[in-house]
């Protein structure tokens, strides 16, 4: 499938879908505490998306995924399946939310720290910085490799590794559209970025040097670090604008602006 350029009408719908996905994270944040199970978080998000947003949780039944959100704890890189285990002090948790509204997808994820984790907080901060640095590279005429390079450099400078097995993606009527957005690479390589494109950046960053290897568990979904080191991820859905980029899934209180304009 070729990369699509969104029409003005599609952009309106992408803005709404992005806002709804962000709102789910804002809604669920106070519930992500010690003793809660990821199944409880799944159910709260599922009901909110269906009943309050009149939207669809995109993961549910997506290629057979059994739940409405992904919950990835500690060494889980992505695609963690909500379960009945209680969150405990020191856990780090990624909640990845994708909603469909009026046919269009909004996809975003955030890290939560349960109680205190020095290593987990440091890793989550580095992963968020990777996302924000990547977002700052987005403008018409830039190349996808420009995004990959800044993310890889920032991760490796901090003795972390970038997961290679999963990547960001075009998004719209499809959950995963072209292009693939790699979180490593070299500037001046890869597809040219164009006005009206929508894609995600969602770096998965593992603690330690040469720790990027992943394995999929027997449940066919859960992805873990091979070396069992901690992994962190943040994700935003983006729209390429004339001047730069609009973050469609931005939440209140984030340390980045919705519109980034390069003159
Ligand atoms: N939300 C994930 C992404 O960022 C994809 C999850 S697919 C699922 O692309 F089936 F695991 F939900
Ligand atoms: Co995504
Ligand atoms: Co996602």
PDB file of C-alpha atoms and ligand atoms in Angstrom:
ATOM      1  CA  UNK A   1       0.000   0.000   0.000  1.00  0.00           C
ATOM      2  CA  UNK A   2       1.359   3.407  -0.936  1.00  0.00           C
ATOM      3  CA  UNK A   3       1.642   6.246   1.565  1.00  0.00           C
ATOM      4  CA  UNK A   4      -1.596   8.268   1.562  1.00  0.00           C
ATOM      5  CA  UNK A   5      -1.960  12.041   1.698  1.00  0.00           C
ATOM      6  CA  UNK A   6      -4.980  12.999   3.767  1.00  0.00           C
ATOM      7  CA  UNK A   7      -7.650  15.371   2.416  1.00  0.00           C
ATOM      8  CA  UNK A   8      -8.932  18.279   4.529  1.00  0.00           C
ATOM      9  CA  UNK A   9     -11.957  16.173   5.515  1.00  0.00           C
ATOM     10  CA  UNK A  10      -9.774  13.218   6.497  1.00  0.00           C
ATOM     11  CA  UNK A  11      -7.544  15.502   8.560  1.00  0.00           C
ATOM     12  CA  UNK A  12     -10.577  16.641  10.567  1.00  0.00           C
ATOM     13  CA  UNK A  13     -11.416  13.014  11.279  1.00  0.00           C
ATOM     14  CA  UNK A  14      -7.801  12.185  12.198  1.00  0.00           C
ATOM     15  CA  UNK A  15      -7.810  15.126  14.655  1.00  0.00           C
ATOM     16  CA  UNK A  16     -10.929  13.746  16.327  1.00  0.00           C
ATOM     17  CA  UNK A  17      -9.602  10.177  16.503  1.00  0.00           C
ATOM     18  CA  UNK A  18      -6.273  11.438  17.875  1.00  0.00           C
ATOM     19  CA  UNK A  19      -8.006  13.532  20.516  1.00  0.00           C
ATOM     20  CA  UNK A  20     -10.116  10.560  21.634  1.00  0.00           C
ATOM     21  CA  UNK A  21      -7.056   8.298  21.981  1.00  0.00           C
ATOM     22  CA  UNK A  22      -5.310  10.994  24.055  1.00  0.00           C
ATOM     23  CA  UNK A  23      -8.437  11.401  26.207  1.00  0.00           C
ATOM     24  CA  UNK A  24      -8.371   7.698  27.067  1.00  0.00           C
ATOM     25  CA  UNK A  25      -4.856   8.071  28.512  1.00  0.00           C
ATOM     26  CA  UNK A  26      -5.919  11.151  30.467  1.00  0.00           C
ATOM     27  CA  UNK A  27      -8.962   9.268  31.804  1.00  0.00           C
ATOM     28  CA  UNK A  28      -7.047   6.135  32.819  1.00  0.00           C
ATOM     29  CA  UNK A  29      -3.975   7.812  34.392  1.00  0.00           C
ATOM     30  CA  UNK A  30      -5.371   8.075  37.965  1.00  0.00           C
ATOM     31  CA  UNK A  31      -6.236   4.346  37.928  1.00  0.00           C
ATOM     32  CA  UNK A  32      -2.713   3.186  37.098  1.00  0.00           C
ATOM     33  CA  UNK A  33      -1.654   2.459  40.672  1.00  0.00           C
ATOM     34  CA  UNK A  34      -0.287  -0.360  42.837  1.00  0.00           C
ATOM     35  CA  UNK A  35      -2.767  -3.230  43.230  1.00  0.00           C
ATOM     36  CA  UNK A  36      -4.717  -2.563  40.040  1.00  0.00           C
ATOM     37  CA  UNK A  37      -4.670  -5.278  37.403  1.00  0.00           C
ATOM     38  CA  UNK A  38      -4.121  -4.596  33.737  1.00  0.00           C
ATOM     39  CA  UNK A  39      -7.438  -6.346  33.073  1.00  0.00           C
ATOM     40  CA  UNK A  40      -9.169  -3.699  35.199  1.00  0.00           C
ATOM     41  CA  UNK A  41      -7.427  -0.970  33.177  1.00  0.00           C
ATOM     42  CA  UNK A  42      -8.494  -2.737  29.965  1.00  0.00           C
ATOM     43  CA  UNK A  43     -12.110  -2.835  31.087  1.00  0.00           C
ATOM     44  CA  UNK A  44     -12.190   0.832  32.141  1.00  0.00           C
ATOM     45  CA  UNK A  45     -10.689   1.885  28.791  1.00  0.00           C
ATOM     46  CA  UNK A  46     -12.952  -0.444  26.805  1.00  0.00           C
ATOM     47  CA  UNK A  47     -16.128   0.894  28.454  1.00  0.00           C
ATOM     48  CA  UNK A  48     -14.985   4.516  28.151  1.00  0.00           C
ATOM     49  CA  UNK A  49     -14.208   4.136  24.433  1.00  0.00           C
ATOM     50  CA  UNK A  50     -17.504   2.380  23.682  1.00  0.00           C
ATOM     51  CA  UNK A  51     -19.919   4.199  26.030  1.00  0.00           C
ATOM     52  CA  UNK A  52     -18.474   7.718  26.390  1.00  0.00           C
ATOM     53  CA  UNK A  53     -16.674   8.141  23.070  1.00  0.00           C
ATOM     54  CA  UNK A  54     -18.949   6.051  20.843  1.00  0.00           C
ATOM     55  CA  UNK A  55     -15.737   4.805  19.294  1.00  0.00           C
ATOM     56  CA  UNK A  56     -14.094   1.410  18.713  1.00  0.00           C
ATOM     57  CA  UNK A  57     -11.034   0.021  20.518  1.00  0.00           C
ATOM     58  CA  UNK A  58      -8.876  -0.916  17.516  1.00  0.00           C
ATOM     59  CA  UNK A  59      -6.766  -3.673  19.138  1.00  0.00           C
ATOM     60  CA  UNK A  60      -9.795  -5.850  20.024  1.00  0.00           C
ATOM     61  CA  UNK A  61      -9.808  -8.745  17.534  1.00  0.00           C
ATOM     62  CA  UNK A  62      -7.098  -7.050  15.435  1.00  0.00           C
ATOM     63  CA  UNK A  63      -5.394 -10.098  13.885  1.00  0.00           C
ATOM     64  CA  UNK A  64      -6.865 -11.973  16.840  1.00  0.00           C
ATOM     65  CA  UNK A  65      -5.606  -9.705  19.649  1.00  0.00           C
ATOM     66  CA  UNK A  66      -7.894 -10.572  22.590  1.00  0.00           C
ATOM     67  CA  UNK A  67      -8.193  -7.230  24.453  1.00  0.00           C
ATOM     68  CA  UNK A  68      -8.992  -3.568  23.853  1.00  0.00           C
ATOM     69  CA  UNK A  69      -5.659  -2.025  24.887  1.00  0.00           C
ATOM     70  CA  UNK A  70      -2.027  -3.171  25.096  1.00  0.00           C
ATOM     71  CA  UNK A  71      -0.425  -3.198  28.548  1.00  0.00           C
ATOM     72  CA  UNK A  72       3.329  -3.779  28.519  1.00  0.00           C
ATOM     73  CA  UNK A  73       4.982  -4.191  31.934  1.00  0.00           C
ATOM     74  CA  UNK A  74       8.748  -4.031  32.714  1.00  0.00           C
ATOM     75  CA  UNK A  75      10.633  -6.258  30.219  1.00  0.00           C
ATOM     76  CA  UNK A  76       7.614  -6.384  27.893  1.00  0.00           C
ATOM     77  CA  UNK A  77       8.482  -4.318  24.812  1.00  0.00           C
ATOM     78  CA  UNK A  78       4.987  -4.061  23.286  1.00  0.00           C
ATOM     79  CA  UNK A  79       1.703  -5.899  22.628  1.00  0.00           C
ATOM     80  CA  UNK A  80       1.338  -7.028  26.245  1.00  0.00           C
ATOM     81  CA  UNK A  81      -2.077  -8.635  26.861  1.00  0.00           C
ATOM     82  CA  UNK A  82      -3.996  -7.342  29.890  1.00  0.00           C
ATOM     83  CA  UNK A  83      -4.222  -9.960  32.666  1.00  0.00           C
ATOM     84  CA  UNK A  84      -5.232 -10.449  36.316  1.00  0.00           C
ATOM     85  CA  UNK A  85      -1.824  -9.777  37.870  1.00  0.00           C
ATOM     86  CA  UNK A  86      -1.691  -6.772  40.201  1.00  0.00           C
ATOM     87  CA  UNK A  87       0.695  -3.936  39.460  1.00  0.00           C
ATOM     88  CA  UNK A  88       3.348  -3.646  42.159  1.00  0.00           C
ATOM     89  CA  UNK A  89       5.774  -1.037  43.440  1.00  0.00           C
ATOM     90  CA  UNK A  90       8.602  -0.437  40.980  1.00  0.00           C
ATOM     91  CA  UNK A  91       6.738  -1.717  37.903  1.00  0.00           C
ATOM     92  CA  UNK A  92       6.882   0.359  34.744  1.00  0.00           C
ATOM     93  CA  UNK A  93       3.847   0.090  32.479  1.00  0.00           C
ATOM     94  CA  UNK A  94       3.125   1.188  28.923  1.00  0.00           C
ATOM     95  CA  UNK A  95      -0.528   1.673  28.007  1.00  0.00           C
ATOM     96  CA  UNK A  96      -1.022   1.742  24.237  1.00  0.00           C
ATOM     97  CA  UNK A  97      -4.411   3.034  23.130  1.00  0.00           C
ATOM     98  CA  UNK A  98      -5.800   2.973  19.609  1.00  0.00           C
ATOM     99  CA  UNK A  99      -9.345   4.120  18.862  1.00  0.00           C
ATOM    100  CA  UNK A 100     -11.311   4.144  15.636  1.00  0.00           C
ATOM    101  CA  UNK A 101     -13.801   6.993  15.155  1.00  0.00           C
ATOM    102  CA  UNK A 102     -15.675   7.537  11.903  1.00  0.00           C
ATOM    103  CA  UNK A 103     -13.324   5.002  10.307  1.00  0.00           C
ATOM    104  CA  UNK A 104     -10.088   6.788  11.268  1.00  0.00           C
ATOM    105  CA  UNK A 105      -7.450   5.679  13.778  1.00  0.00           C
ATOM    106  CA  UNK A 106      -5.730   7.553  16.611  1.00  0.00           C
ATOM    107  CA  UNK A 107      -2.791   5.693  18.218  1.00  0.00           C
ATOM    108  CA  UNK A 108      -0.836   6.806  21.294  1.00  0.00           C
ATOM    109  CA  UNK A 109       0.989   5.365  24.270  1.00  0.00           C
ATOM    110  CA  UNK A 110       2.429   6.516  27.568  1.00  0.00           C
ATOM    111  CA  UNK A 111       4.632   5.137  30.343  1.00  0.00           C
ATOM    112  CA  UNK A 112       3.490   4.964  33.966  1.00  0.00           C
ATOM    113  CA  UNK A 113       5.719   4.243  36.972  1.00  0.00           C
ATOM    114  CA  UNK A 114       4.157   2.423  39.928  1.00  0.00           C
ATOM    115  CA  UNK A 115       5.652   3.872  43.116  1.00  0.00           C
ATOM    116  CA  UNK A 116       9.390   4.335  42.621  1.00  0.00           C
ATOM    117  CA  UNK A 117      11.818   2.912  40.075  1.00  0.00           C
ATOM    118  CA  UNK A 118      15.054   4.844  39.560  1.00  0.00           C
ATOM    119  CA  UNK A 119      16.079   2.814  36.503  1.00  0.00           C
ATOM    120  CA  UNK A 120      12.536   2.734  35.149  1.00  0.00           C
ATOM    121  CA  UNK A 121      12.057   6.483  35.484  1.00  0.00           C
ATOM    122  CA  UNK A 122      15.382   7.148  33.776  1.00  0.00           C
ATOM    123  CA  UNK A 123      14.556   4.777  30.913  1.00  0.00           C
ATOM    124  CA  UNK A 124      11.043   6.194  30.484  1.00  0.00           C
ATOM    125  CA  UNK A 125      12.478   9.729  30.360  1.00  0.00           C
ATOM    126  CA  UNK A 126      15.048   8.766  27.713  1.00  0.00           C
ATOM    127  CA  UNK A 127      12.370   7.029  25.620  1.00  0.00           C
ATOM    128  CA  UNK A 128      10.133  10.112  25.784  1.00  0.00           C
ATOM    129  CA  UNK A 129      13.052  12.334  24.796  1.00  0.00           C
ATOM    130  CA  UNK A 130      13.623   9.982  21.844  1.00  0.00           C
ATOM    131  CA  UNK A 131       9.996  10.454  20.771  1.00  0.00           C
ATOM    132  CA  UNK A 132      10.170  14.240  21.117  1.00  0.00           C
ATOM    133  CA  UNK A 133      13.497  14.479  19.245  1.00  0.00           C
ATOM    134  CA  UNK A 134      11.999  12.371  16.456  1.00  0.00           C
ATOM    135  CA  UNK A 135       8.895  14.579  16.289  1.00  0.00           C
ATOM    136  CA  UNK A 136      11.096  17.673  15.963  1.00  0.00           C
ATOM    137  CA  UNK A 137      12.614  16.243  12.747  1.00  0.00           C
ATOM    138  CA  UNK A 138       9.222  16.028  11.009  1.00  0.00           C
ATOM    139  CA  UNK A 139       8.601  18.541   8.230  1.00  0.00           C
ATOM    140  CA  UNK A 140       7.984  18.405   4.486  1.00  0.00           C
ATOM    141  CA  UNK A 141      11.143  17.499   2.593  1.00  0.00           C
ATOM    142  CA  UNK A 142      12.847  15.871   5.573  1.00  0.00           C
ATOM    143  CA  UNK A 143      13.454  12.127   5.319  1.00  0.00           C
ATOM    144  CA  UNK A 144      12.385   9.239   7.534  1.00  0.00           C
ATOM    145  CA  UNK A 145      16.045   8.426   8.232  1.00  0.00           C
ATOM    146  CA  UNK A 146      16.393  11.850   9.887  1.00  0.00           C
ATOM    147  CA  UNK A 147      13.903  10.677  12.529  1.00  0.00           C
ATOM    148  CA  UNK A 148      15.630   7.320  12.979  1.00  0.00           C
ATOM    149  CA  UNK A 149      19.056   8.858  13.406  1.00  0.00           C
ATOM    150  CA  UNK A 150      18.171  11.304  16.204  1.00  0.00           C
ATOM    151  CA  UNK A 151      16.324   8.592  18.109  1.00  0.00           C
ATOM    152  CA  UNK A 152      19.137   6.053  17.778  1.00  0.00           C
ATOM    153  CA  UNK A 153      21.812   8.598  18.735  1.00  0.00           C
ATOM    154  CA  UNK A 154      19.945   9.749  21.834  1.00  0.00           C
ATOM    155  CA  UNK A 155      19.255   6.185  22.994  1.00  0.00           C
ATOM    156  CA  UNK A 156      22.794   4.949  22.456  1.00  0.00           C
ATOM    157  CA  UNK A 157      24.378   8.053  24.027  1.00  0.00           C
ATOM    158  CA  UNK A 158      22.452   7.057  27.152  1.00  0.00           C
ATOM    159  CA  UNK A 159      23.555   3.402  27.011  1.00  0.00           C
ATOM    160  CA  UNK A 160      20.218   2.177  25.770  1.00  0.00           C
ATOM    161  CA  UNK A 161      19.257   0.192  22.659  1.00  0.00           C
ATOM    162  CA  UNK A 162      16.607   0.771  19.990  1.00  0.00           C
ATOM    163  CA  UNK A 163      14.277  -2.128  19.174  1.00  0.00           C
ATOM    164  CA  UNK A 164      14.565  -3.028  15.468  1.00  0.00           C
ATOM    165  CA  UNK A 165      11.736  -5.587  15.190  1.00  0.00           C
ATOM    166  CA  UNK A 166       8.852  -3.076  15.467  1.00  0.00           C
ATOM    167  CA  UNK A 167       8.422   0.416  14.079  1.00  0.00           C
ATOM    168  CA  UNK A 168       6.120   3.396  13.653  1.00  0.00           C
ATOM    169  CA  UNK A 169       3.653   3.419  10.781  1.00  0.00           C
ATOM    170  CA  UNK A 170       1.398   5.401   8.517  1.00  0.00           C
ATOM    171  CA  UNK A 171      -2.122   5.626   9.933  1.00  0.00           C
ATOM    172  CA  UNK A 172      -5.590   6.663   8.757  1.00  0.00           C
ATOM    173  CA  UNK A 173      -8.402   4.417   7.573  1.00  0.00           C
ATOM    174  CA  UNK A 174      -5.878   1.657   8.213  1.00  0.00           C
ATOM    175  CA  UNK A 175      -4.355   0.931  11.651  1.00  0.00           C
ATOM    176  CA  UNK A 176      -0.959   0.197  10.076  1.00  0.00           C
ATOM    177  CA  UNK A 177      -0.425   1.915   6.718  1.00  0.00           C
ATOM    178  CA  UNK A 178       2.742   2.641   4.782  1.00  0.00           C
ATOM    179  CA  UNK A 179       5.356   3.871   5.382  1.00  0.00           C
ATOM    180  CA  UNK A 180       7.236   2.021   8.102  1.00  0.00           C
ATOM    181  CA  UNK A 181       8.903   4.536  10.402  1.00  0.00           C
ATOM    182  CA  UNK A 182      12.137   3.056  11.734  1.00  0.00           C
ATOM    183  CA  UNK A 183      13.523   4.331  15.034  1.00  0.00           C
ATOM    184  CA  UNK A 184      17.138   3.908  13.911  1.00  0.00           C
ATOM    185  CA  UNK A 185      19.024   4.813  10.752  1.00  0.00           C
ATOM    186  CA  UNK A 186      20.869   7.588   8.986  1.00  0.00           C
ATOM    187  CA  UNK A 187      19.813  11.119   8.136  1.00  0.00           C
ATOM    188  CA  UNK A 188      19.405  11.819   4.432  1.00  0.00           C
ATOM    189  CA  UNK A 189      18.056   8.305   3.796  1.00  0.00           C
ATOM    190  CA  UNK A 190      14.544   6.917   3.473  1.00  0.00           C
ATOM    191  CA  UNK A 191      11.292   8.286   2.128  1.00  0.00           C
ATOM    192  CA  UNK A 192      10.739  12.018   1.835  1.00  0.00           C
ATOM    193  CA  UNK A 193       8.131  13.335   4.256  1.00  0.00           C
ATOM    194  CA  UNK A 194       5.155  15.109   2.602  1.00  0.00           C
ATOM    195  CA  UNK A 195       2.454  17.560   3.703  1.00  0.00           C
ATOM    196  CA  UNK A 196      -0.767  15.762   4.631  1.00  0.00           C
ATOM    197  CA  UNK A 197       0.886  12.495   5.622  1.00  0.00           C
ATOM    198  CA  UNK A 198      -0.095  10.953   8.963  1.00  0.00           C
ATOM    199  CA  UNK A 199       2.204   8.534  10.767  1.00  0.00           C
ATOM    200  CA  UNK A 200       3.219   7.463  14.246  1.00  0.00           C
ATOM    201  CA  UNK A 201       6.581   7.614  15.958  1.00  0.00           C
ATOM    202  CA  UNK A 202       6.773   5.071  18.790  1.00  0.00           C
ATOM    203  CA  UNK A 203      10.331   4.238  19.822  1.00  0.00           C
ATOM    204  CA  UNK A 204      10.820   1.138  21.974  1.00  0.00           C
ATOM    205  CA  UNK A 205      13.985   1.689  24.023  1.00  0.00           C
ATOM    206  CA  UNK A 206      15.682  -1.049  26.043  1.00  0.00           C
ATOM    207  CA  UNK A 207      17.994  -0.531  29.013  1.00  0.00           C
ATOM    208  CA  UNK A 208      21.657  -1.283  28.278  1.00  0.00           C
ATOM    209  CA  UNK A 209      23.967  -1.608  25.295  1.00  0.00           C
ATOM    210  CA  UNK A 210      23.188  -4.298  22.662  1.00  0.00           C
ATOM    211  CA  UNK A 211      19.916  -5.256  24.335  1.00  0.00           C
ATOM    212  CA  UNK A 212      17.680  -4.677  21.293  1.00  0.00           C
ATOM    213  CA  UNK A 213      16.858  -8.354  20.664  1.00  0.00           C
ATOM    214  CA  UNK A 214      13.252  -9.333  21.302  1.00  0.00           C
ATOM    215  CA  UNK A 215      11.249 -12.539  21.482  1.00  0.00           C
ATOM    216  CA  UNK A 216       7.534 -13.217  21.146  1.00  0.00           C
ATOM    217  CA  UNK A 217       6.020 -15.352  23.925  1.00  0.00           C
ATOM    218  CA  UNK A 218       3.881 -18.455  23.375  1.00  0.00           C
ATOM    219  CA  UNK A 219       0.709 -16.357  23.566  1.00  0.00           C
ATOM    220  CA  UNK A 220       1.783 -15.145  20.069  1.00  0.00           C
ATOM    221  CA  UNK A 221       1.549 -11.462  21.121  1.00  0.00           C
ATOM    222  CA  UNK A 222       3.645 -10.459  24.117  1.00  0.00           C
ATOM    223  CA  UNK A 223       7.048  -9.187  22.999  1.00  0.00           C
ATOM    224  CA  UNK A 224       9.838  -9.251  25.602  1.00  0.00           C
ATOM    225  CA  UNK A 225      13.476  -8.233  25.661  1.00  0.00           C
ATOM    226  CA  UNK A 226      15.613 -11.367  25.173  1.00  0.00           C
ATOM    227  CA  UNK A 227      17.914 -10.278  27.996  1.00  0.00           C
ATOM    228  CA  UNK A 228      14.915  -9.489  30.276  1.00  0.00           C
ATOM    229  CA  UNK A 229      16.017  -5.873  30.639  1.00  0.00           C
ATOM    230  CA  UNK A 230      13.456  -3.078  31.084  1.00  0.00           C
ATOM    231  CA  UNK A 231      11.842  -1.588  27.987  1.00  0.00           C
ATOM    232  CA  UNK A 232       9.982   1.712  27.570  1.00  0.00           C
ATOM    233  CA  UNK A 233       7.889   3.218  24.773  1.00  0.00           C
ATOM    234  CA  UNK A 234       5.933   6.389  24.021  1.00  0.00           C
ATOM    235  CA  UNK A 235       3.847   6.992  20.915  1.00  0.00           C
ATOM    236  CA  UNK A 236       2.153   9.866  19.143  1.00  0.00           C
ATOM    237  CA  UNK A 237       0.109  10.102  15.950  1.00  0.00           C
ATOM    238  CA  UNK A 238       1.342  12.987  13.778  1.00  0.00           C
ATOM    239  CA  UNK A 239       0.137  15.091  10.855  1.00  0.00           C
ATOM    240  CA  UNK A 240       2.749  16.654   8.584  1.00  0.00           C
ATOM    241  CA  UNK A 241       1.931  20.356   8.066  1.00  0.00           C
ATOM    242  CA  UNK A 242       3.325  23.005   5.661  1.00  0.00           C
ATOM    243  CA  UNK A 243       5.582  24.304   8.438  1.00  0.00           C
ATOM    244  CA  UNK A 244       6.359  21.139  10.344  1.00  0.00           C
ATOM    245  CA  UNK A 245       4.124  18.874  12.354  1.00  0.00           C
ATOM    246  CA  UNK A 246       0.937  18.734  14.400  1.00  0.00           C
ATOM    247  CA  UNK A 247       0.753  16.226  17.260  1.00  0.00           C
ATOM    248  CA  UNK A 248      -2.753  14.774  16.937  1.00  0.00           C
ATOM    249  CA  UNK A 249      -2.604  12.811  20.209  1.00  0.00           C
ATOM    250  CA  UNK A 250      -1.082  15.462  22.494  1.00  0.00           C
ATOM    251  CA  UNK A 251      -2.330  15.500  26.101  1.00  0.00           C
ATOM    252  CA  UNK A 252      -2.688  18.457  28.480  1.00  0.00           C
ATOM    253  CA  UNK A 253       0.512  19.053  30.459  1.00  0.00           C
ATOM    254  CA  UNK A 254       2.927  17.520  27.949  1.00  0.00           C
ATOM    255  CA  UNK A 255       6.299  19.226  27.634  1.00  0.00           C
ATOM    256  CA  UNK A 256       5.901  19.702  23.868  1.00  0.00           C
ATOM    257  CA  UNK A 257       3.602  21.903  21.795  1.00  0.00           C
ATOM    258  CA  UNK A 258       0.790  20.622  19.573  1.00  0.00           C
ATOM    259  CA  UNK A 259       2.135  22.585  16.580  1.00  0.00           C
ATOM    260  CA  UNK A 260       5.848  22.643  15.779  1.00  0.00           C
ATOM    261  CA  UNK A 261       6.736  25.182  13.099  1.00  0.00           C
ATOM    262  CA  UNK A 262      10.109  25.333  11.372  1.00  0.00           C
ATOM    263  CA  UNK A 263      10.682  28.603   9.552  1.00  0.00           C
TER     264      UNK A 263
HETATM  265  N1  LIG B   1      -0.936   0.095  19.079  1.00  0.00           N
HETATM  266  C1  LIG B   1       0.120  -0.697  18.515  1.00  0.00           C
HETATM  267  C2  LIG B   1       0.910   0.215  17.612  1.00  0.00           C
HETATM  268  O1  LIG B   1       1.322   1.223  18.088  1.00  0.00           O
HETATM  269  C3  LIG B   1      -0.370  -1.893  17.786  1.00  0.00           C
HETATM  270  C4  LIG B   1      -1.059  -2.863  18.647  1.00  0.00           C
HETATM  271  S1  LIG B   1      -1.613  -4.152  17.684  1.00  0.00           S
HETATM  272  C5  LIG B   1      -2.408  -5.131  18.799  1.00  0.00           C
HETATM  273  O2  LIG B   1       1.075   0.049  16.459  1.00  0.00           O
HETATM  274  F1  LIG B   1      -3.032  -6.019  18.117  1.00  0.00           F
HETATM  275  F2  LIG B   1      -1.520  -5.643  19.632  1.00  0.00           F
HETATM  276  F3  LIG B   1      -3.235  -4.398  19.483  1.00  0.00           F
HETATM  277 CO1  LIG B   2       1.311   2.569  16.471  1.00  0.00          CO
HETATM  278 CO1  LIG B   3       0.077   2.074  19.543  1.00  0.00          CO
END
